């Protein structure tokens, strides 16, 4: 079986090279142009649903791990997602503050989630219910590990188009995501027993990464 150093390096490289970070949407939104503001708006309306529902995936994973010590890093992650007891500091509340600061309604539930957005969330919830290792693969490598790299481009575009944007949501994720990646890998490391288990982690990562690519595909339309 691979060592932790070997499989973490391999899976992180796999996630980086999966096509998310080089997606045309991120390339386009990172370039100056007349469509950039519209693209930022479109992303913000759709990623709202991700910010709202993301802790649900964590809850599914946590519910499947009976050992309190193994699941503890995921419980900490949910706690931090929820503002460590202060809902006004939760990542979702910060996201809504950001929406409000760029002229969108604070809550956009009245908007309809794109099919690709729904599929992105549903696919990750489904793989988490099917297999805790698959779900951890999607959670860790299609979300936490890539988020900081994706958000750098999106934050820069937002600040250029909306100089008064409230960017605390990005700051909160930047502070937490590298740590959350390592914590998720701690949980994976505690659960995997052989290379078949590691293959299941990669299968989940593949599902999540493909869903993320499809999510960005829809934002280009």
mmCIF file of N, CA and C in Angstrom, residues 81-186:
data_model
loop_
_atom_site.group_PDB
_atom_site.id
_atom_site.type_symbol
_atom_site.label_atom_id
_atom_site.label_comp_id
_atom_site.label_asym_id
_atom_site.label_seq_id
_atom_site.Cartn_x
_atom_site.Cartn_y
_atom_site.Cartn_z
ATOM 1 N N UNK A 81 -17.457 25.995 9.625
ATOM 2 C CA UNK A 81 -18.371 26.419 8.561
ATOM 3 C C UNK A 81 -19.533 27.223 9.140
ATOM 4 N N UNK A 82 -19.931 26.891 10.347
ATOM 5 C CA UNK A 82 -21.067 27.552 10.997
ATOM 6 C C UNK A 82 -20.638 28.683 11.936
ATOM 7 N N UNK A 83 -19.429 29.217 11.712
ATOM 8 C CA UNK A 83 -19.011 30.394 12.457
ATOM 9 C C UNK A 83 -18.637 30.133 13.894
ATOM 10 N N UNK A 84 -18.332 28.858 14.216
ATOM 11 C CA UNK A 84 -17.947 28.478 15.574
ATOM 12 C C UNK A 84 -18.975 28.966 16.598
ATOM 13 N N UNK A 85 -20.236 28.801 16.257
ATOM 14 C CA UNK A 85 -21.320 29.154 17.165
ATOM 15 C C UNK A 85 -21.950 30.504 16.895
ATOM 16 N N UNK A 86 -21.334 31.311 16.054
ATOM 17 C CA UNK A 86 -21.868 32.641 15.699
ATOM 18 C C UNK A 86 -22.335 32.574 14.252
ATOM 19 N N UNK A 87 -23.639 32.434 14.037
ATOM 20 C CA UNK A 87 -24.155 32.230 12.684
ATOM 21 C C UNK A 87 -23.834 33.401 11.768
ATOM 22 N N UNK A 88 -23.657 34.600 12.331
ATOM 23 C CA UNK A 88 -23.330 35.762 11.504
ATOM 24 C C UNK A 88 -21.925 35.655 10.922
ATOM 25 N N UNK A 89 -21.097 34.758 11.489
ATOM 26 C CA UNK A 89 -19.741 34.546 10.985
ATOM 27 C C UNK A 89 -19.633 33.237 10.202
ATOM 28 N N UNK A 90 -20.753 32.558 9.997
ATOM 29 C CA UNK A 90 -20.715 31.321 9.209
ATOM 30 C C UNK A 90 -20.325 31.646 7.780
ATOM 31 N N UNK A 91 -19.774 30.681 7.098
ATOM 32 C CA UNK A 91 -19.348 30.922 5.720
ATOM 33 C C UNK A 91 -20.542 31.291 4.836
ATOM 34 N N UNK A 92 -21.699 30.702 5.117
ATOM 35 C CA UNK A 92 -22.879 31.038 4.325
ATOM 36 C C UNK A 92 -23.304 32.478 4.577
ATOM 37 N N UNK A 93 -23.293 32.925 5.835
ATOM 38 C CA UNK A 93 -23.657 34.312 6.136
ATOM 39 C C UNK A 93 -22.681 35.281 5.473
ATOM 40 N N UNK A 94 -21.388 34.944 5.500
ATOM 41 C CA UNK A 94 -20.395 35.794 4.840
ATOM 42 C C UNK A 94 -20.634 35.829 3.341
ATOM 43 N N UNK A 95 -21.059 34.702 2.778
ATOM 44 C CA UNK A 95 -21.378 34.669 1.349
ATOM 45 C C UNK A 95 -22.542 35.610 1.045
ATOM 46 N N UNK A 96 -23.572 35.574 1.888
ATOM 47 C CA UNK A 96 -24.728 36.456 1.688
ATOM 48 C C UNK A 96 -24.331 37.922 1.846
ATOM 49 N N UNK A 97 -23.427 38.216 2.789
ATOM 50 C CA UNK A 97 -22.911 39.579 2.921
ATOM 51 C C UNK A 97 -22.228 40.016 1.622
ATOM 52 N N UNK A 98 -21.482 39.097 1.027
ATOM 53 C CA UNK A 98 -20.802 39.399 -0.226
ATOM 54 C C UNK A 98 -21.809 39.683 -1.339
ATOM 55 N N UNK A 99 -22.833 38.841 -1.441
ATOM 56 C CA UNK A 99 -23.865 39.064 -2.458
ATOM 57 C C UNK A 99 -24.490 40.442 -2.306
ATOM 58 N N UNK A 100 -24.821 40.785 -1.086
ATOM 59 C CA UNK A 100 -25.456 42.078 -0.818
ATOM 60 C C UNK A 100 -24.539 43.228 -1.215
ATOM 61 N N UNK A 101 -23.242 43.063 -0.985
ATOM 62 C CA UNK A 101 -22.287 44.137 -1.254
ATOM 63 C C UNK A 101 -22.085 44.405 -2.742
ATOM 64 N N UNK A 102 -22.440 43.434 -3.593
ATOM 65 C CA UNK A 102 -22.282 43.648 -5.043
ATOM 66 C C UNK A 102 -23.630 43.869 -5.731
ATOM 67 N N UNK A 103 -24.646 44.127 -4.923
ATOM 68 C CA UNK A 103 -25.929 44.529 -5.484
ATOM 69 C C UNK A 103 -26.908 43.422 -5.755
ATOM 70 N N UNK A 104 -26.598 42.208 -5.304
ATOM 71 C CA UNK A 104 -27.550 41.109 -5.426
ATOM 72 C C UNK A 104 -28.334 40.993 -4.127
ATOM 73 N N UNK A 105 -29.489 40.347 -4.180
ATOM 74 C CA UNK A 105 -30.250 40.138 -2.955
ATOM 75 C C UNK A 105 -29.449 39.304 -1.972
ATOM 76 N N UNK A 106 -29.689 39.528 -0.702
ATOM 77 C CA UNK A 106 -28.949 38.787 0.319
ATOM 78 C C UNK A 106 -29.187 37.284 0.218
ATOM 79 N N UNK A 107 -30.397 36.912 -0.109
ATOM 80 C CA UNK A 107 -30.725 35.503 -0.307
ATOM 81 C C UNK A 107 -31.260 35.351 -1.723
ATOM 82 N N UNK A 108 -30.745 34.395 -2.446
ATOM 83 C CA UNK A 108 -31.172 34.225 -3.840
ATOM 84 C C UNK A 108 -31.909 32.908 -4.030
ATOM 85 N N UNK A 109 -32.542 32.409 -2.958
ATOM 86 C CA UNK A 109 -33.311 31.173 -3.086
ATOM 87 C C UNK A 109 -34.407 31.302 -4.140
ATOM 88 N N UNK A 110 -34.811 32.564 -4.398
ATOM 89 C CA UNK A 110 -35.830 32.748 -5.422
ATOM 90 C C UNK A 110 -35.258 32.455 -6.811
ATOM 91 N N UNK A 111 -33.942 32.509 -6.951
ATOM 92 C CA UNK A 111 -33.312 32.098 -8.198
ATOM 93 C C UNK A 111 -33.398 30.575 -8.310
ATOM 94 N N UNK A 112 -33.367 30.091 -9.509
ATOM 95 C CA UNK A 112 -33.409 28.648 -9.726
ATOM 96 C C UNK A 112 -31.990 28.158 -9.974
ATOM 97 N N UNK A 113 -31.572 27.174 -9.216
ATOM 98 C CA UNK A 113 -30.247 26.604 -9.423
ATOM 99 C C UNK A 113 -30.182 25.955 -10.807
ATOM 100 N N UNK A 114 -29.084 26.213 -11.514
ATOM 101 C CA UNK A 114 -28.879 25.546 -12.791
ATOM 102 C C UNK A 114 -28.866 24.033 -12.591
ATOM 103 N N UNK A 115 -29.199 23.319 -13.638
ATOM 104 C CA UNK A 115 -29.146 21.858 -13.582
ATOM 105 C C UNK A 115 -27.754 21.386 -13.172
ATOM 106 N N UNK A 116 -26.720 22.043 -13.723
ATOM 107 C CA UNK A 116 -25.349 21.639 -13.402
ATOM 108 C C UNK A 116 -25.019 21.905 -11.936
ATOM 109 N N UNK A 117 -25.581 22.958 -11.365
ATOM 110 C CA UNK A 117 -25.357 23.253 -9.946
ATOM 111 C C UNK A 117 -26.002 22.179 -9.089
ATOM 112 N N UNK A 118 -27.249 21.839 -9.414
ATOM 113 C CA UNK A 118 -27.943 20.793 -8.672
ATOM 114 C C UNK A 118 -27.218 19.461 -8.801
ATOM 115 N N UNK A 119 -26.772 19.147 -10.005
ATOM 116 C CA UNK A 119 -26.065 17.887 -10.223
ATOM 117 C C UNK A 119 -24.733 17.868 -9.479
ATOM 118 N N UNK A 120 -24.068 19.022 -9.415
ATOM 119 C CA UNK A 120 -22.807 19.115 -8.684
ATOM 120 C C UNK A 120 -23.005 18.743 -7.220
ATOM 121 N N UNK A 121 -24.040 19.308 -6.620
ATOM 122 C CA UNK A 121 -24.323 19.018 -5.212
ATOM 123 C C UNK A 121 -24.875 17.613 -5.017
ATOM 124 N N UNK A 122 -25.816 17.225 -5.887
ATOM 125 C CA UNK A 122 -26.437 15.901 -5.740
ATOM 126 C C UNK A 122 -25.429 14.777 -5.916
ATOM 127 N N UNK A 123 -24.502 14.945 -6.859
ATOM 128 C CA UNK A 123 -23.537 13.879 -7.121
ATOM 129 C C UNK A 123 -22.621 13.679 -5.925
ATOM 130 N N UNK A 124 -22.248 14.764 -5.265
ATOM 131 C CA UNK A 124 -21.369 14.635 -4.106
ATOM 132 C C UNK A 124 -22.113 14.059 -2.900
ATOM 133 N N UNK A 125 -23.369 14.461 -2.748
ATOM 134 C CA UNK A 125 -24.160 13.859 -1.676
ATOM 135 C C UNK A 125 -24.357 12.366 -1.933
ATOM 136 N N UNK A 126 -24.591 12.015 -3.199
ATOM 137 C CA UNK A 126 -24.813 10.603 -3.536
ATOM 138 C C UNK A 126 -23.573 9.766 -3.281
ATOM 139 N N UNK A 127 -22.411 10.257 -3.698
ATOM 140 C CA UNK A 127 -21.194 9.461 -3.500
ATOM 141 C C UNK A 127 -20.860 9.377 -2.019
ATOM 142 N N UNK A 128 -21.201 10.405 -1.234
ATOM 143 C CA UNK A 128 -20.974 10.359 0.212
ATOM 144 C C UNK A 128 -21.876 9.318 0.875
ATOM 145 N N UNK A 129 -23.108 9.183 0.390
ATOM 146 C CA UNK A 129 -24.025 8.191 0.950
ATOM 147 C C UNK A 129 -23.622 6.769 0.546
ATOM 148 N N UNK A 130 -23.073 6.638 -0.651
ATOM 149 C CA UNK A 130 -22.672 5.325 -1.148
ATOM 150 C C UNK A 130 -21.457 4.785 -0.413
ATOM 151 N N UNK A 131 -20.531 5.682 -0.091
ATOM 152 C CA UNK A 131 -19.239 5.252 0.437
ATOM 153 C C UNK A 131 -18.575 6.407 1.163
ATOM 154 N N UNK A 132 -18.206 6.193 2.410
ATOM 155 C CA UNK A 132 -17.553 7.272 3.146
ATOM 156 C C UNK A 132 -16.205 7.619 2.531
ATOM 157 N N UNK A 133 -15.478 6.636 2.022
ATOM 158 C CA UNK A 133 -14.184 6.929 1.402
ATOM 159 C C UNK A 133 -14.356 7.673 0.083
ATOM 160 N N UNK A 134 -15.342 7.263 -0.716
ATOM 161 C CA UNK A 134 -15.621 7.992 -1.942
ATOM 162 C C UNK A 134 -16.058 9.415 -1.645
ATOM 163 N N UNK A 135 -16.917 9.561 -0.641
ATOM 164 C CA UNK A 135 -17.370 10.888 -0.262
ATOM 165 C C UNK A 135 -16.240 11.768 0.224
ATOM 166 N N UNK A 136 -15.313 11.177 0.986
ATOM 167 C CA UNK A 136 -14.157 11.938 1.439
ATOM 168 C C UNK A 136 -13.266 12.353 0.273
ATOM 169 N N UNK A 137 -13.171 11.489 -0.739
ATOM 170 C CA UNK A 137 -12.387 11.850 -1.921
ATOM 171 C C UNK A 137 -12.959 13.061 -2.629
ATOM 172 N N UNK A 138 -14.289 13.072 -2.795
ATOM 173 C CA UNK A 138 -14.948 14.215 -3.429
ATOM 174 C C UNK A 138 -14.824 15.457 -2.568
ATOM 175 N N UNK A 139 -15.081 15.309 -1.267
ATOM 176 C CA UNK A 139 -15.041 16.439 -0.348
ATOM 177 C C UNK A 139 -13.649 17.060 -0.299
ATOM 178 N N UNK A 140 -12.629 16.214 -0.163
ATOM 179 C CA UNK A 140 -11.269 16.717 0.010
ATOM 180 C C UNK A 140 -10.692 17.280 -1.287
ATOM 181 N N UNK A 141 -10.740 16.499 -2.362
ATOM 182 C CA UNK A 141 -9.976 16.858 -3.553
ATOM 183 C C UNK A 141 -10.764 17.635 -4.601
ATOM 184 N N UNK A 142 -12.099 17.578 -4.551
ATOM 185 C CA UNK A 142 -12.897 18.375 -5.496
ATOM 186 C C UNK A 142 -13.435 19.642 -4.844
ATOM 187 N N UNK A 143 -13.121 19.840 -3.568
ATOM 188 C CA UNK A 143 -13.622 21.019 -2.851
ATOM 189 C C UNK A 143 -12.509 21.711 -2.078
ATOM 190 N N UNK A 144 -12.153 21.169 -0.922
ATOM 191 C CA UNK A 144 -11.238 21.873 -0.032
ATOM 192 C C UNK A 144 -9.885 22.169 -0.684
ATOM 193 N N UNK A 145 -9.315 21.188 -1.345
ATOM 194 C CA UNK A 145 -7.973 21.371 -1.901
ATOM 195 C C UNK A 145 -7.947 22.407 -3.019
ATOM 196 N N UNK A 146 -8.988 22.413 -3.859
ATOM 197 C CA UNK A 146 -8.996 23.323 -5.012
ATOM 198 C C UNK A 146 -9.544 24.707 -4.694
ATOM 199 N N UNK A 147 -10.308 24.824 -3.614
ATOM 200 C CA UNK A 147 -11.069 26.061 -3.384
ATOM 201 C C UNK A 147 -10.191 27.299 -3.357
ATOM 202 N N UNK A 148 -9.092 27.243 -2.620
ATOM 203 C CA UNK A 148 -8.252 28.432 -2.515
ATOM 204 C C UNK A 148 -7.736 28.861 -3.885
ATOM 205 N N UNK A 149 -7.350 27.913 -4.703
ATOM 206 C CA UNK A 149 -6.812 28.234 -6.027
ATOM 207 C C UNK A 149 -7.897 28.811 -6.935
ATOM 208 N N UNK A 150 -9.109 28.252 -6.853
ATOM 209 C CA UNK A 150 -10.224 28.789 -7.633
ATOM 210 C C UNK A 150 -10.619 30.171 -7.135
ATOM 211 N N UNK A 151 -10.703 30.322 -5.829
ATOM 212 C CA UNK A 151 -11.214 31.558 -5.249
ATOM 213 C C UNK A 151 -10.269 32.740 -5.460
ATOM 214 N N UNK A 152 -8.983 32.492 -5.582
ATOM 215 C CA UNK A 152 -8.058 33.602 -5.856
ATOM 216 C C UNK A 152 -8.457 34.330 -7.132
ATOM 217 N N UNK A 153 -8.731 33.571 -8.180
ATOM 218 C CA UNK A 153 -9.129 34.157 -9.464
ATOM 219 C C UNK A 153 -10.467 34.865 -9.350
ATOM 220 N N UNK A 154 -11.418 34.236 -8.693
ATOM 221 C CA UNK A 154 -12.754 34.814 -8.571
ATOM 222 C C UNK A 154 -12.748 36.063 -7.697
ATOM 223 N N UNK A 155 -11.981 36.050 -6.611
ATOM 224 C CA UNK A 155 -11.915 37.231 -5.745
ATOM 225 C C UNK A 155 -11.285 38.411 -6.488
ATOM 226 N N UNK A 156 -10.221 38.152 -7.206
ATOM 227 C CA UNK A 156 -9.570 39.229 -7.947
ATOM 228 C C UNK A 156 -10.530 39.848 -8.960
ATOM 229 N N UNK A 157 -11.272 39.011 -9.676
ATOM 230 C CA UNK A 157 -12.243 39.522 -10.650
ATOM 231 C C UNK A 157 -13.334 40.321 -9.964
ATOM 232 N N UNK A 158 -13.809 39.838 -8.816
ATOM 233 C CA UNK A 158 -14.871 40.539 -8.104
ATOM 234 C C UNK A 158 -14.402 41.908 -7.616
ATOM 235 N N UNK A 159 -13.202 41.983 -7.067
ATOM 236 C CA UNK A 159 -12.695 43.252 -6.548
ATOM 237 C C UNK A 159 -12.478 44.248 -7.681
ATOM 238 N N UNK A 160 -12.034 43.765 -8.824
ATOM 239 C CA UNK A 160 -11.840 44.663 -9.966
ATOM 240 C C UNK A 160 -13.166 45.215 -10.473
ATOM 241 N N UNK A 161 -14.196 44.390 -10.469
ATOM 242 C CA UNK A 161 -15.504 44.836 -10.957
ATOM 243 C C UNK A 161 -16.317 45.547 -9.873
ATOM 244 N N UNK A 162 -16.095 45.167 -8.623
ATOM 245 C CA UNK A 162 -16.856 45.735 -7.503
ATOM 246 C C UNK A 162 -15.872 46.116 -6.393
ATOM 247 N N UNK A 163 -15.263 47.293 -6.478
ATOM 248 C CA UNK A 163 -14.223 47.681 -5.510
ATOM 249 C C UNK A 163 -14.694 47.671 -4.059
ATOM 250 N N UNK A 164 -15.993 47.807 -3.827
ATOM 251 C CA UNK A 164 -16.511 47.823 -2.459
ATOM 252 C C UNK A 164 -17.051 46.464 -2.016
ATOM 253 N N UNK A 165 -16.720 45.422 -2.745
ATOM 254 C CA UNK A 165 -17.214 44.082 -2.411
ATOM 255 C C UNK A 165 -16.720 43.645 -1.031
ATOM 256 N N UNK A 166 -17.599 43.004 -0.290
ATOM 257 C CA UNK A 166 -17.252 42.412 1.003
ATOM 258 C C UNK A 166 -16.646 41.039 0.726
ATOM 259 N N UNK A 167 -15.352 40.911 0.887
ATOM 260 C CA UNK A 167 -14.649 39.681 0.493
ATOM 261 C C UNK A 167 -14.270 38.809 1.691
ATOM 262 N N UNK A 168 -14.946 38.996 2.822
ATOM 263 C CA UNK A 168 -14.617 38.184 3.998
ATOM 264 C C UNK A 168 -14.872 36.691 3.767
ATOM 265 N N UNK A 169 -15.815 36.367 2.880
ATOM 266 C CA UNK A 169 -16.055 34.957 2.557
ATOM 267 C C UNK A 169 -14.792 34.323 1.987
ATOM 268 N N UNK A 170 -14.153 35.015 1.057
ATOM 269 C CA UNK A 170 -12.925 34.485 0.475
ATOM 270 C C UNK A 170 -11.832 34.373 1.536
ATOM 271 N N UNK A 171 -11.717 35.384 2.389
ATOM 272 C CA UNK A 171 -10.689 35.373 3.429
ATOM 273 C C UNK A 171 -10.894 34.206 4.390
ATOM 274 N N UNK A 172 -12.145 33.942 4.759
ATOM 275 C CA UNK A 172 -12.438 32.843 5.679
ATOM 276 C C UNK A 172 -12.044 31.505 5.070
ATOM 277 N N UNK A 173 -12.322 31.331 3.788
ATOM 278 C CA UNK A 173 -11.946 30.089 3.124
ATOM 279 C C UNK A 173 -10.437 29.985 2.952
ATOM 280 N N UNK A 174 -9.802 31.085 2.634
ATOM 281 C CA UNK A 174 -8.349 31.065 2.470
ATOM 282 C C UNK A 174 -7.670 30.650 3.775
ATOM 283 N N UNK A 175 -8.211 31.115 4.891
ATOM 284 C CA UNK A 175 -7.633 30.806 6.193
ATOM 285 C C UNK A 175 -7.825 29.332 6.553
ATOM 286 N N UNK A 176 -8.922 28.741 6.072
ATOM 287 C CA UNK A 176 -9.303 27.418 6.551
ATOM 288 C C UNK A 176 -9.005 26.271 5.594
ATOM 289 N N UNK A 177 -9.015 26.508 4.284
ATOM 290 C CA UNK A 177 -9.075 25.383 3.350
ATOM 291 C C UNK A 177 -7.830 24.508 3.354
ATOM 292 N N UNK A 178 -6.644 25.105 3.484
ATOM 293 C CA UNK A 178 -5.434 24.277 3.521
ATOM 294 C C UNK A 178 -5.461 23.369 4.746
ATOM 295 N N UNK A 179 -5.903 23.914 5.878
ATOM 296 C CA UNK A 179 -6.015 23.119 7.100
ATOM 297 C C UNK A 179 -7.083 22.042 6.952
ATOM 298 N N UNK A 180 -8.211 22.399 6.329
ATOM 299 C CA UNK A 180 -9.281 21.429 6.151
ATOM 300 C C UNK A 180 -8.861 20.292 5.222
ATOM 301 N N UNK A 181 -8.043 20.594 4.229
ATOM 302 C CA UNK A 181 -7.534 19.545 3.347
ATOM 303 C C UNK A 181 -6.729 18.528 4.149
ATOM 304 N N UNK A 182 -5.825 19.020 4.971
ATOM 305 C CA UNK A 182 -4.998 18.125 5.780
ATOM 306 C C UNK A 182 -5.861 17.334 6.757
ATOM 307 N N UNK A 183 -6.852 17.985 7.349
ATOM 308 C CA UNK A 183 -7.734 17.282 8.292
ATOM 309 C C UNK A 183 -8.527 16.185 7.586
ATOM 310 N N UNK A 184 -9.005 16.453 6.379
ATOM 311 C CA UNK A 184 -9.722 15.423 5.619
ATOM 312 C C UNK A 184 -8.789 14.269 5.290
ATOM 313 N N UNK A 185 -7.555 14.587 4.964
ATOM 314 C CA UNK A 185 -6.574 13.534 4.691
ATOM 315 C C UNK A 185 -6.258 12.746 5.963
ATOM 316 N N UNK A 186 -6.311 13.391 7.129
ATOM 317 C CA UNK A 186 -6.151 12.659 8.394
ATOM 318 C C UNK A 186 -7.242 11.598 8.541
#
